[in-house]
mmCIF file of C-alpha atoms and ligand atoms in Angstrom:
data_model
loop_
_atom_site.group_PDB
_atom_site.id
_atom_site.type_symbol
_atom_site.label_atom_id
_atom_site.label_comp_id
_atom_site.label_asym_id
_atom_site.label_seq_id
_atom_site.Cartn_x
_atom_site.Cartn_y
_atom_site.Cartn_z
ATOM 1 C CA MET A 13 48.899 52.129 32.055
ATOM 2 C CA THR A 14 47.906 49.016 30.051
ATOM 3 C CA SER A 15 48.496 45.623 31.856
ATOM 4 C CA ILE A 16 49.669 42.606 29.461
ATOM 5 C CA ASN A 17 46.065 41.573 29.989
ATOM 6 C CA SER A 18 44.176 44.742 28.962
ATOM 7 C CA PRO A 19 43.020 44.859 25.387
ATOM 8 C CA THR A 20 43.965 48.054 23.493
ATOM 9 C CA ASP A 21 41.549 50.297 21.718
ATOM 10 C CA ASP A 22 42.800 48.567 18.435
ATOM 11 C CA GLU A 23 42.049 45.222 19.682
ATOM 12 C CA LYS A 24 38.544 46.258 20.534
ATOM 13 C CA GLN A 25 38.086 47.793 17.091
ATOM 14 C CA ASP A 26 39.367 44.495 15.513
ATOM 15 C CA PHE A 27 36.811 42.487 17.592
ATOM 16 C CA TYR A 28 33.996 44.770 16.703
ATOM 17 C CA GLN A 29 35.015 44.379 12.916
ATOM 18 C CA GLN A 30 34.106 40.505 13.404
ATOM 19 C CA LEU A 31 30.772 41.397 14.857
ATOM 20 C CA ASP A 32 29.749 43.604 12.135
ATOM 21 C CA PRO A 33 29.504 41.089 9.177
ATOM 22 C CA VAL A 34 27.450 38.435 11.504
ATOM 23 C CA SER A 35 24.997 41.595 12.690
ATOM 24 C CA LEU A 36 26.129 41.477 16.416
ATOM 25 C CA ALA A 37 27.138 44.494 18.467
ATOM 26 C CA PRO A 38 28.739 44.976 21.811
ATOM 27 C CA LEU A 39 26.156 46.007 24.532
ATOM 28 C CA TRP A 40 28.937 47.601 26.748
ATOM 29 C CA GLU A 41 29.486 50.430 24.219
ATOM 30 C CA VAL A 42 25.705 51.447 24.313
ATOM 31 C CA MET A 43 24.689 50.415 27.760
ATOM 32 C CA LYS A 44 24.451 53.851 29.411
ATOM 33 C CA GLY A 45 22.039 55.138 26.417
ATOM 34 C CA LEU A 46 19.859 52.261 26.521
ATOM 35 C CA VAL A 47 19.065 52.289 30.009
ATOM 36 C CA ALA A 48 19.223 55.903 31.275
ATOM 37 C CA PRO A 49 18.914 56.675 35.045
ATOM 38 C CA GLU A 50 15.651 58.834 34.150
ATOM 39 C CA PRO A 51 13.745 59.811 31.000
ATOM 40 C CA ASN A 52 15.891 61.834 28.725
ATOM 41 C CA ASN A 53 12.734 63.212 26.806
ATOM 42 C CA ASN A 54 13.937 64.235 23.014
ATOM 43 C CA ALA A 55 11.040 66.788 22.488
ATOM 44 C CA VAL A 56 10.836 70.310 23.850
ATOM 45 C CA PRO A 57 8.293 72.255 25.401
ATOM 46 C CA PHE A 58 6.753 74.469 22.295
ATOM 47 C CA ALA A 59 3.593 76.603 22.257
ATOM 48 C CA TRP A 60 1.599 77.784 18.971
ATOM 49 C CA LYS A 61 -0.331 80.679 19.119
ATOM 50 C CA TYR A 62 -3.986 80.607 17.646
ATOM 51 C CA ASP A 63 -3.227 84.208 16.423
ATOM 52 C CA GLU A 64 -0.753 83.043 14.293
ATOM 53 C CA ILE A 65 -2.040 79.725 13.296
ATOM 54 C CA ARG A 66 -5.620 80.602 12.088
ATOM 55 C CA PRO A 67 -4.739 83.046 9.377
ATOM 56 C CA LEU A 68 -2.051 80.407 7.859
ATOM 57 C CA LEU A 69 -4.893 77.646 8.136
ATOM 58 C CA MET A 70 -7.490 79.939 6.365
ATOM 59 C CA ALA A 71 -4.694 80.526 3.658
ATOM 60 C CA SER A 72 -4.607 76.824 3.056
ATOM 61 C CA GLY A 73 -8.255 76.702 2.405
ATOM 62 C CA ALA A 74 -7.547 78.656 -1.005
ATOM 63 C CA LEU A 75 -4.696 76.285 -1.758
ATOM 64 C CA LEU A 76 -6.414 72.713 -1.386
ATOM 65 C CA THR A 77 -9.755 71.943 -3.024
ATOM 66 C CA ALA A 78 -12.881 70.604 -1.594
ATOM 67 C CA GLU A 79 -11.813 67.157 -2.429
ATOM 68 C CA GLU A 80 -8.533 67.436 -0.712
ATOM 69 C CA ALA A 81 -10.227 68.782 2.419
ATOM 70 C CA GLU A 82 -9.291 65.526 4.312
ATOM 71 C CA ARG A 83 -5.718 66.644 4.158
ATOM 72 C CA ARG A 84 -6.047 70.554 4.896
ATOM 73 C CA VAL A 85 -4.511 70.079 8.096
ATOM 74 C CA LEU A 86 -1.445 71.944 9.461
ATOM 75 C CA VAL A 87 0.797 69.485 11.590
ATOM 76 C CA PHE A 88 2.122 70.607 14.778
ATOM 77 C CA GLU A 89 5.679 69.716 14.335
ATOM 78 C CA ASN A 90 7.750 69.810 17.501
ATOM 79 C CA PRO A 91 11.132 71.418 16.846
ATOM 80 C CA SER A 92 13.059 68.471 17.862
ATOM 81 C CA PHE A 93 11.224 66.187 15.458
ATOM 82 C CA GLN A 94 11.111 68.114 12.231
ATOM 83 C CA GLY A 95 9.735 66.240 9.191
ATOM 84 C CA GLN A 96 8.550 63.319 11.665
ATOM 85 C CA SER A 97 4.699 64.555 11.886
ATOM 86 C CA LYS A 98 5.063 64.443 15.827
ATOM 87 C CA ILE A 99 3.980 67.061 18.348
ATOM 88 C CA ASN A 100 6.042 65.065 21.054
ATOM 89 C CA ALA A 101 7.918 61.843 21.353
ATOM 90 C CA THR A 102 4.697 59.581 20.791
ATOM 91 C CA LEU A 103 1.830 61.567 19.515
ATOM 92 C CA TYR A 104 0.625 63.385 16.322
ATOM 93 C CA ALA A 105 -1.416 66.693 16.436
ATOM 94 C CA GLY A 106 -2.565 68.835 13.736
ATOM 95 C CA ILE A 107 -4.950 71.603 13.128
ATOM 96 C CA GLN A 108 -7.732 70.837 10.504
ATOM 97 C CA LEU A 109 -9.880 73.221 8.477
ATOM 98 C CA ILE A 110 -13.342 72.060 6.700
ATOM 99 C CA LEU A 111 -15.352 74.799 4.805
ATOM 100 C CA PRO A 112 -19.118 75.015 4.301
ATOM 101 C CA GLY A 113 -20.503 72.247 2.091
ATOM 102 C CA GLU A 114 -17.095 70.308 2.368
ATOM 103 C CA THR A 115 -16.839 66.497 3.065
ATOM 104 C CA ALA A 116 -13.678 64.723 4.264
ATOM 105 C CA PRO A 117 -14.012 61.378 2.855
ATOM 106 C CA SER A 118 -15.056 58.492 4.801
ATOM 107 C CA HIS A 119 -12.072 56.232 5.578
ATOM 108 C CA LYS A 120 -10.560 53.917 8.432
ATOM 109 C CA HIS A 121 -7.195 53.482 9.884
ATOM 110 C CA THR A 122 -5.231 51.656 12.851
ATOM 111 C CA ALA A 123 -4.383 54.795 14.468
ATOM 112 C CA GLY A 124 -7.041 56.085 16.899
ATOM 113 C CA ALA A 125 -7.961 59.839 16.713
ATOM 114 C CA LEU A 126 -9.428 62.466 18.828
ATOM 115 C CA ARG A 127 -10.675 65.925 17.986
ATOM 116 C CA PHE A 128 -10.984 68.929 20.116
ATOM 117 C CA VAL A 129 -13.249 71.479 18.497
ATOM 118 C CA LEU A 130 -12.243 75.026 18.494
ATOM 119 C CA GLU A 131 -14.888 76.609 15.891
ATOM 120 C CA SER A 132 -17.796 74.886 14.470
ATOM 121 C CA ASN A 133 -21.187 75.942 13.047
ATOM 122 C CA GLY A 134 -22.612 73.109 11.545
ATOM 123 C CA GLY A 135 -19.702 70.768 11.400
ATOM 124 C CA TYR A 136 -20.289 66.944 11.988
ATOM 125 C CA THR A 137 -18.201 63.632 12.228
ATOM 126 C CA SER A 138 -19.830 60.317 11.585
ATOM 127 C CA VAL A 139 -18.550 57.169 13.213
ATOM 128 C CA ASP A 140 -19.819 53.907 12.571
ATOM 129 C CA GLY A 141 -22.993 54.757 11.137
ATOM 130 C CA GLU A 142 -23.736 57.519 13.363
ATOM 131 C CA ARG A 143 -23.454 61.361 13.080
ATOM 132 C CA THR A 144 -22.664 63.673 15.892
ATOM 133 C CA THR A 145 -22.661 67.479 15.326
ATOM 134 C CA MET A 146 -19.782 69.387 16.564
ATOM 135 C CA HIS A 147 -19.739 72.268 18.786
ATOM 136 C CA ARG A 148 -16.831 74.366 20.200
ATOM 137 C CA GLY A 149 -15.032 72.589 22.953
ATOM 138 C CA ASP A 150 -16.499 69.272 22.400
ATOM 139 C CA LEU A 151 -14.358 66.032 22.191
ATOM 140 C CA VAL A 152 -15.222 63.806 19.543
ATOM 141 C CA ILE A 153 -13.342 60.434 19.150
ATOM 142 C CA THR A 154 -12.844 58.262 16.183
ATOM 143 C CA PRO A 155 -11.781 54.628 17.503
ATOM 144 C CA ASN A 156 -9.178 52.850 15.624
ATOM 145 C CA GLY A 157 -10.578 50.701 12.656
ATOM 146 C CA THR A 158 -13.837 52.559 12.502
ATOM 147 C CA PHE A 159 -14.919 54.206 9.248
ATOM 148 C CA HIS A 160 -15.272 57.919 9.944
ATOM 149 C CA ASP A 161 -15.920 61.117 7.820
ATOM 150 C CA HIS A 162 -16.469 64.697 8.401
ATOM 151 C CA GLY A 163 -18.683 67.196 6.899
ATOM 152 C CA HIS A 164 -19.906 70.960 7.108
ATOM 153 C CA ASP A 165 -23.576 71.738 6.655
ATOM 154 C CA GLY A 166 -23.401 74.966 8.049
ATOM 155 C CA GLU A 167 -21.706 78.487 7.845
ATOM 156 C CA GLY A 168 -18.057 79.802 8.812
ATOM 157 C CA PRO A 169 -14.961 77.494 9.061
ATOM 158 C CA VAL A 170 -14.942 74.427 11.084
ATOM 159 C CA ILE A 171 -11.513 74.024 12.986
ATOM 160 C CA TRP A 172 -10.433 71.530 15.269
ATOM 161 C CA VAL A 173 -7.139 70.219 16.950
ATOM 162 C CA ASP A 174 -6.552 66.457 15.759
ATOM 163 C CA GLY A 175 -4.874 64.081 18.167
ATOM 164 C CA LEU A 176 -3.536 60.692 16.811
ATOM 165 C CA ASP A 177 -1.541 57.910 18.044
ATOM 166 C CA VAL A 178 0.119 57.497 14.532
ATOM 167 C CA PRO A 179 3.674 57.440 15.993
ATOM 168 C CA ILE A 180 2.552 54.594 18.250
ATOM 169 C CA VAL A 181 1.034 52.604 15.710
ATOM 170 C CA ASN A 182 4.080 53.189 13.299
ATOM 171 C CA TYR A 183 6.722 52.148 16.108
ATOM 172 C CA PHE A 184 4.948 48.779 16.369
ATOM 173 C CA GLN A 185 4.461 49.014 12.348
ATOM 174 C CA CYS A 186 1.116 47.320 12.668
ATOM 175 C CA GLY A 187 -0.910 50.116 10.809
ATOM 176 C CA PHE A 188 -3.642 49.575 8.222
ATOM 177 C CA SER A 189 -5.847 51.804 6.467
ATOM 178 C CA ALA A 190 -8.479 51.793 3.948
ATOM 179 C CA GLN A 191 -11.011 54.348 1.981
ATOM 180 C CA LEU A 192 -14.706 53.776 1.888
ATOM 181 C CA ASP A 193 -16.099 53.744 -1.804
ATOM 182 C CA ALA A 194 -18.634 56.473 -1.009
ATOM 183 C CA ASP A 195 -17.497 59.724 0.456
ATOM 184 C CA ARG A 196 -20.171 59.640 3.172
ATOM 185 C CA GLN A 197 -20.813 56.332 5.280
ATOM 186 C CA THR A 198 -24.521 55.187 5.286
ATOM 187 C CA LEU A 199 -26.207 56.374 8.495
ATOM 188 C CA THR A 200 -27.820 53.598 10.341
ATOM 189 C CA LYS A 201 -28.230 55.263 13.825
ATOM 190 C CA LYS A 202 -30.266 58.219 15.056
ATOM 191 C CA GLU A 203 -27.685 61.003 16.321
ATOM 192 C CA GLY A 204 -27.365 60.506 20.095
ATOM 193 C CA TYR A 205 -28.130 56.764 19.898
ATOM 194 C CA SER A 206 -24.501 55.912 21.570
ATOM 195 C CA THR A 207 -24.753 58.737 24.382
ATOM 196 C CA ALA A 208 -28.116 57.339 25.267
ATOM 197 C CA LEU A 209 -26.995 53.655 25.447
ATOM 198 C CA PHE A 210 -23.831 54.422 27.260
ATOM 199 C CA GLY A 211 -23.688 58.238 28.448
ATOM 200 C CA SER A 212 -26.710 59.059 30.680
ATOM 201 C CA GLY A 213 -25.384 57.110 33.661
ATOM 202 C CA MET A 214 -27.412 54.156 32.534
ATOM 203 C CA LEU A 215 -26.062 51.074 30.695
ATOM 204 C CA PRO A 216 -27.600 48.115 28.733
ATOM 205 C CA LEU A 217 -28.423 44.991 30.581
ATOM 206 C CA GLU A 218 -25.374 43.350 28.823
ATOM 207 C CA PRO A 219 -22.719 46.134 27.991
ATOM 208 C CA LYS A 220 -20.431 45.681 25.248
ATOM 209 C CA SER A 221 -18.476 48.380 23.354
ATOM 210 C CA PRO A 222 -18.809 48.200 19.505
ATOM 211 C CA PHE A 223 -15.224 49.746 19.458
ATOM 212 C CA GLY A 224 -13.384 47.226 21.909
ATOM 213 C CA SER A 225 -10.990 48.802 24.137
ATOM 214 C CA THR A 226 -11.896 52.357 23.171
ATOM 215 C CA SER A 227 -14.955 54.088 24.829
ATOM 216 C CA PRO A 228 -18.463 53.487 23.117
ATOM 217 C CA ILE A 229 -19.210 57.100 23.528
ATOM 218 C CA PHE A 230 -17.636 59.058 20.588
ATOM 219 C CA SER A 231 -18.714 62.386 21.436
ATOM 220 C CA TYR A 232 -18.208 64.196 24.811
ATOM 221 C CA PRO A 233 -20.162 67.541 24.537
ATOM 222 C CA TYR A 234 -18.163 70.357 26.108
ATOM 223 C CA ALA A 235 -21.667 71.875 27.648
ATOM 224 C CA ARG A 236 -21.963 68.736 30.001
ATOM 225 C CA ALA A 237 -18.133 68.456 30.501
ATOM 226 C CA ARG A 238 -17.642 72.394 31.631
ATOM 227 C CA GLU A 239 -20.828 71.905 33.736
ATOM 228 C CA ALA A 240 -19.544 69.069 35.721
ATOM 229 C CA LEU A 241 -16.134 70.696 36.205
ATOM 230 C CA LEU A 242 -17.698 74.029 37.602
ATOM 231 C CA ALA A 243 -19.913 72.022 39.692
ATOM 232 C CA ILE A 244 -17.390 70.087 41.681
ATOM 233 C CA GLU A 245 -15.487 73.442 42.640
ATOM 234 C CA GLN A 246 -18.493 74.106 44.885
ATOM 235 C CA SER A 247 -18.038 70.977 46.926
ATOM 236 C CA GLU A 248 -14.103 70.294 47.103
ATOM 237 C CA GLY A 249 -10.797 71.669 47.021
ATOM 238 C CA PRO A 250 -8.825 71.600 43.746
ATOM 239 C CA ASN A 251 -6.225 69.034 42.855
ATOM 240 C CA PRO A 252 -2.861 70.496 43.868
ATOM 241 C CA HIS A 253 -1.390 69.661 40.245
ATOM 242 C CA TRP A 254 -4.376 70.273 37.831
ATOM 243 C CA GLY A 255 -6.919 72.581 39.577
ATOM 244 C CA TYR A 256 -10.416 71.143 39.290
ATOM 245 C CA VAL A 257 -10.000 68.288 36.977
ATOM 246 C CA LEU A 258 -12.220 65.343 35.312
ATOM 247 C CA LYS A 259 -11.044 62.690 32.849
ATOM 248 C CA TYR A 260 -12.801 61.832 29.795
ATOM 249 C CA ALA A 261 -13.963 58.338 30.672
ATOM 250 C CA ASN A 262 -14.921 55.153 29.127
ATOM 251 C CA PRO A 263 -18.066 54.222 30.935
ATOM 252 C CA LEU A 264 -17.572 50.590 30.854
ATOM 253 C CA ASP A 265 -14.434 50.258 33.063
ATOM 254 C CA GLY A 266 -13.953 53.718 34.108
ATOM 255 C CA GLY A 267 -10.750 54.009 32.325
ATOM 256 C CA TRP A 268 -9.430 56.499 29.822
ATOM 257 C CA ILE A 269 -11.225 56.923 26.443
ATOM 258 C CA MET A 270 -8.772 55.146 24.336
ATOM 259 C CA PRO A 271 -6.148 52.366 24.912
ATOM 260 C CA THR A 272 -3.485 54.679 23.569
ATOM 261 C CA MET A 273 -4.591 58.197 24.470
ATOM 262 C CA ALA A 274 -6.016 59.735 27.664
ATOM 263 C CA ALA A 275 -7.785 62.964 27.875
ATOM 264 C CA TRP A 276 -8.858 65.307 30.790
ATOM 265 C CA LEU A 277 -10.284 68.554 31.264
ATOM 266 C CA SER A 278 -8.915 71.008 33.903
ATOM 267 C CA TYR A 279 -10.430 74.243 35.463
ATOM 268 C CA LEU A 280 -8.488 76.922 37.262
ATOM 269 C CA SER A 281 -10.260 79.907 38.682
ATOM 270 C CA ASP A 282 -8.972 83.355 38.285
ATOM 271 C CA SER A 283 -5.456 83.710 39.883
ATOM 272 C CA MET A 284 -5.224 79.732 40.813
ATOM 273 C CA SER A 285 -1.391 78.570 40.551
ATOM 274 C CA THR A 286 -0.786 74.843 40.815
ATOM 275 C CA GLN A 287 2.220 72.901 42.449
ATOM 276 C CA LEU A 288 5.186 71.681 40.714
ATOM 277 C CA TYR A 289 4.301 68.378 39.061
ATOM 278 C CA ARG A 290 5.839 65.979 36.311
ATOM 279 C CA ALA A 291 4.622 62.578 34.691
ATOM 280 C CA THR A 292 6.266 60.444 32.248
ATOM 281 C CA ASP A 293 3.407 60.816 29.756
ATOM 282 C CA ASN A 294 3.880 62.953 26.623
ATOM 283 C CA GLN A 295 1.129 65.548 26.808
ATOM 284 C CA VAL A 296 -0.513 68.283 24.598
ATOM 285 C CA LEU A 297 -2.347 71.421 25.950
ATOM 286 C CA VAL A 298 -5.166 73.134 24.288
ATOM 287 C CA VAL A 299 -6.484 76.394 26.168
ATOM 288 C CA SER A 300 -10.155 76.190 25.954
ATOM 289 C CA GLU A 301 -11.058 79.332 27.714
ATOM 290 C CA GLY A 302 -9.201 82.069 29.601
ATOM 291 C CA SER A 303 -5.298 82.627 29.698
ATOM 292 C CA VAL A 304 -2.543 80.714 31.733
ATOM 293 C CA ARG A 305 1.013 80.931 32.391
ATOM 294 C CA VAL A 306 2.919 77.593 31.963
ATOM 295 C CA ASP A 307 6.297 77.415 33.798
ATOM 296 C CA ILE A 308 8.031 74.571 32.193
ATOM 297 C CA ALA A 309 11.330 73.915 33.596
ATOM 298 C CA GLY A 310 11.811 77.444 34.375
ATOM 299 C CA GLU A 311 10.866 78.572 30.703
ATOM 300 C CA ILE A 312 7.565 80.587 30.668
ATOM 301 C CA PHE A 313 4.864 80.328 28.298
ATOM 302 C CA GLU A 314 1.832 82.687 28.131
ATOM 303 C CA LEU A 315 -1.103 80.887 26.691
ATOM 304 C CA LYS A 316 -4.558 82.386 25.540
ATOM 305 C CA GLN A 317 -7.642 80.747 24.262
ATOM 306 C CA ASN A 318 -7.047 78.140 21.452
ATOM 307 C CA ASP A 319 -3.319 78.091 21.726
ATOM 308 C CA VAL A 320 -1.747 74.655 21.726
ATOM 309 C CA MET A 321 1.392 73.619 23.458
ATOM 310 C CA ALA A 322 3.497 70.606 23.582
ATOM 311 C CA LEU A 323 4.663 69.326 27.111
ATOM 312 C CA PRO A 324 7.230 66.769 27.008
ATOM 313 C CA GLY A 325 7.095 63.912 29.586
ATOM 314 C CA TRP A 326 9.059 64.184 32.954
ATOM 315 C CA VAL A 327 9.690 67.992 32.856
ATOM 316 C CA TRP A 328 8.694 69.726 36.012
ATOM 317 C CA ARG A 329 5.634 72.244 35.259
ATOM 318 C CA ARG A 330 3.254 74.319 37.046
ATOM 319 C CA PHE A 331 0.353 76.515 35.787
ATOM 320 C CA GLU A 332 -0.938 79.936 36.841
ATOM 321 C CA ALA A 333 -4.369 81.333 35.763
ATOM 322 C CA HIS A 334 -4.752 84.862 34.988
ATOM 323 C CA GLU A 335 -8.495 84.322 34.878
ATOM 324 C CA ASN A 336 -11.163 81.465 34.853
ATOM 325 C CA THR A 337 -9.658 79.153 32.572
ATOM 326 C CA VAL A 338 -10.374 75.876 31.219
ATOM 327 C CA LEU A 339 -7.727 73.474 29.654
ATOM 328 C CA PHE A 340 -7.951 70.445 27.692
ATOM 329 C CA PHE A 341 -5.047 67.709 27.840
ATOM 330 C CA PHE A 342 -4.542 64.913 26.000
ATOM 331 C CA SER A 343 -1.576 62.301 26.289
ATOM 332 C CA ASP A 344 -0.010 58.772 25.971
ATOM 333 C CA ARG A 345 -0.698 58.158 29.718
ATOM 334 C CA SER A 346 -3.217 55.478 28.565
ATOM 335 C CA ALA A 347 -0.868 53.502 26.591
ATOM 336 C CA GLN A 348 2.034 54.060 29.558
ATOM 337 C CA GLU A 349 -0.230 52.545 32.070
ATOM 338 C CA LYS A 350 -1.334 49.559 30.293
ATOM 339 C CA LEU A 351 2.160 48.890 29.665
ATOM 340 C CA GLY A 352 3.030 49.494 33.240
ATOM 341 C CA ILE A 353 5.606 52.345 32.633
ATOM 342 C CA TRP A 354 3.820 55.370 33.863
ATOM 343 C CA ARG A 355 5.076 57.362 36.602
ATOM 344 C CA GLU A 356 4.496 60.757 38.262
ATOM 345 C CA GLN A 357 5.843 62.806 40.744
ATOM 346 C CA GLY A 358 4.533 66.145 42.617
ATOM 347 C CA GLN A 359 5.451 68.695 45.112
HETATM 348 FE FE1 FE2 B 403 -8.923 59.560 9.674
#
């Protein structure tokens, strides 16, 4: 029953119409949606099978010229975000093909990028005057604002998974980009220079990253990462949620490789299963070796080598390896931690 002081819906609507012209809105109508009791992630868990992706990627090789190689990328688009070039709420991911003799012209942008290499015999990336050769499983990062170009002097296709923080940059609407006049940047340093300076367990006397808050190492070779992962198994037990796990680190502060994106590598030996876990970061998984069952909120995904999966934040998941398996992950955890909003929960 409406008391004499209770406004009717019509009275409320009349009031709202007075707010419209002066660009005001009633918080009480939207409060629940604005401040949810817990994350309500819009993305859905989704897996892309390499057996299906690769033929389509190779078909794209005939459709685009070498000059267009920079854009020869198939975007992993979360079914929840059709047309938005997002694999999950905050990250872009794609799969890129470079054919022998091609160059992806040098350019720079505010978005930071990482590449996880799936196939490469002679592919390379140049960053800030230094070239790094890309091998299967290597992680190569291109820090925000640095000129980078890719090329391929070897044989067969070069294929990698791209991860970029484009949706984050675009959320802040702070993105810049530019092309270099030349296709390839001038190389001013010998290959391996940045690893020698920052990646051998030694550091310069006055260490300073040329890339600001991004790691000064832009290539993390798989051979070394894998060797380290397998070595720790001999001395300690696995992490209950990740198996044997190491993060890709910025050697200057021990933090994540990039201010927006985190990356880590996980090893699950044959038949190993993990306990239920969830965290607020939005993750992407690439199977580097082996095969794994991912149970995410009761939905089962069977993944093999080179398969890619979107793991939305705050959804319970566990992994079960069918054989010795290495998993590569990246996520927006780095950004969430810096903003003080990251949270995890495990059983
Ligand atoms: Fe780029």
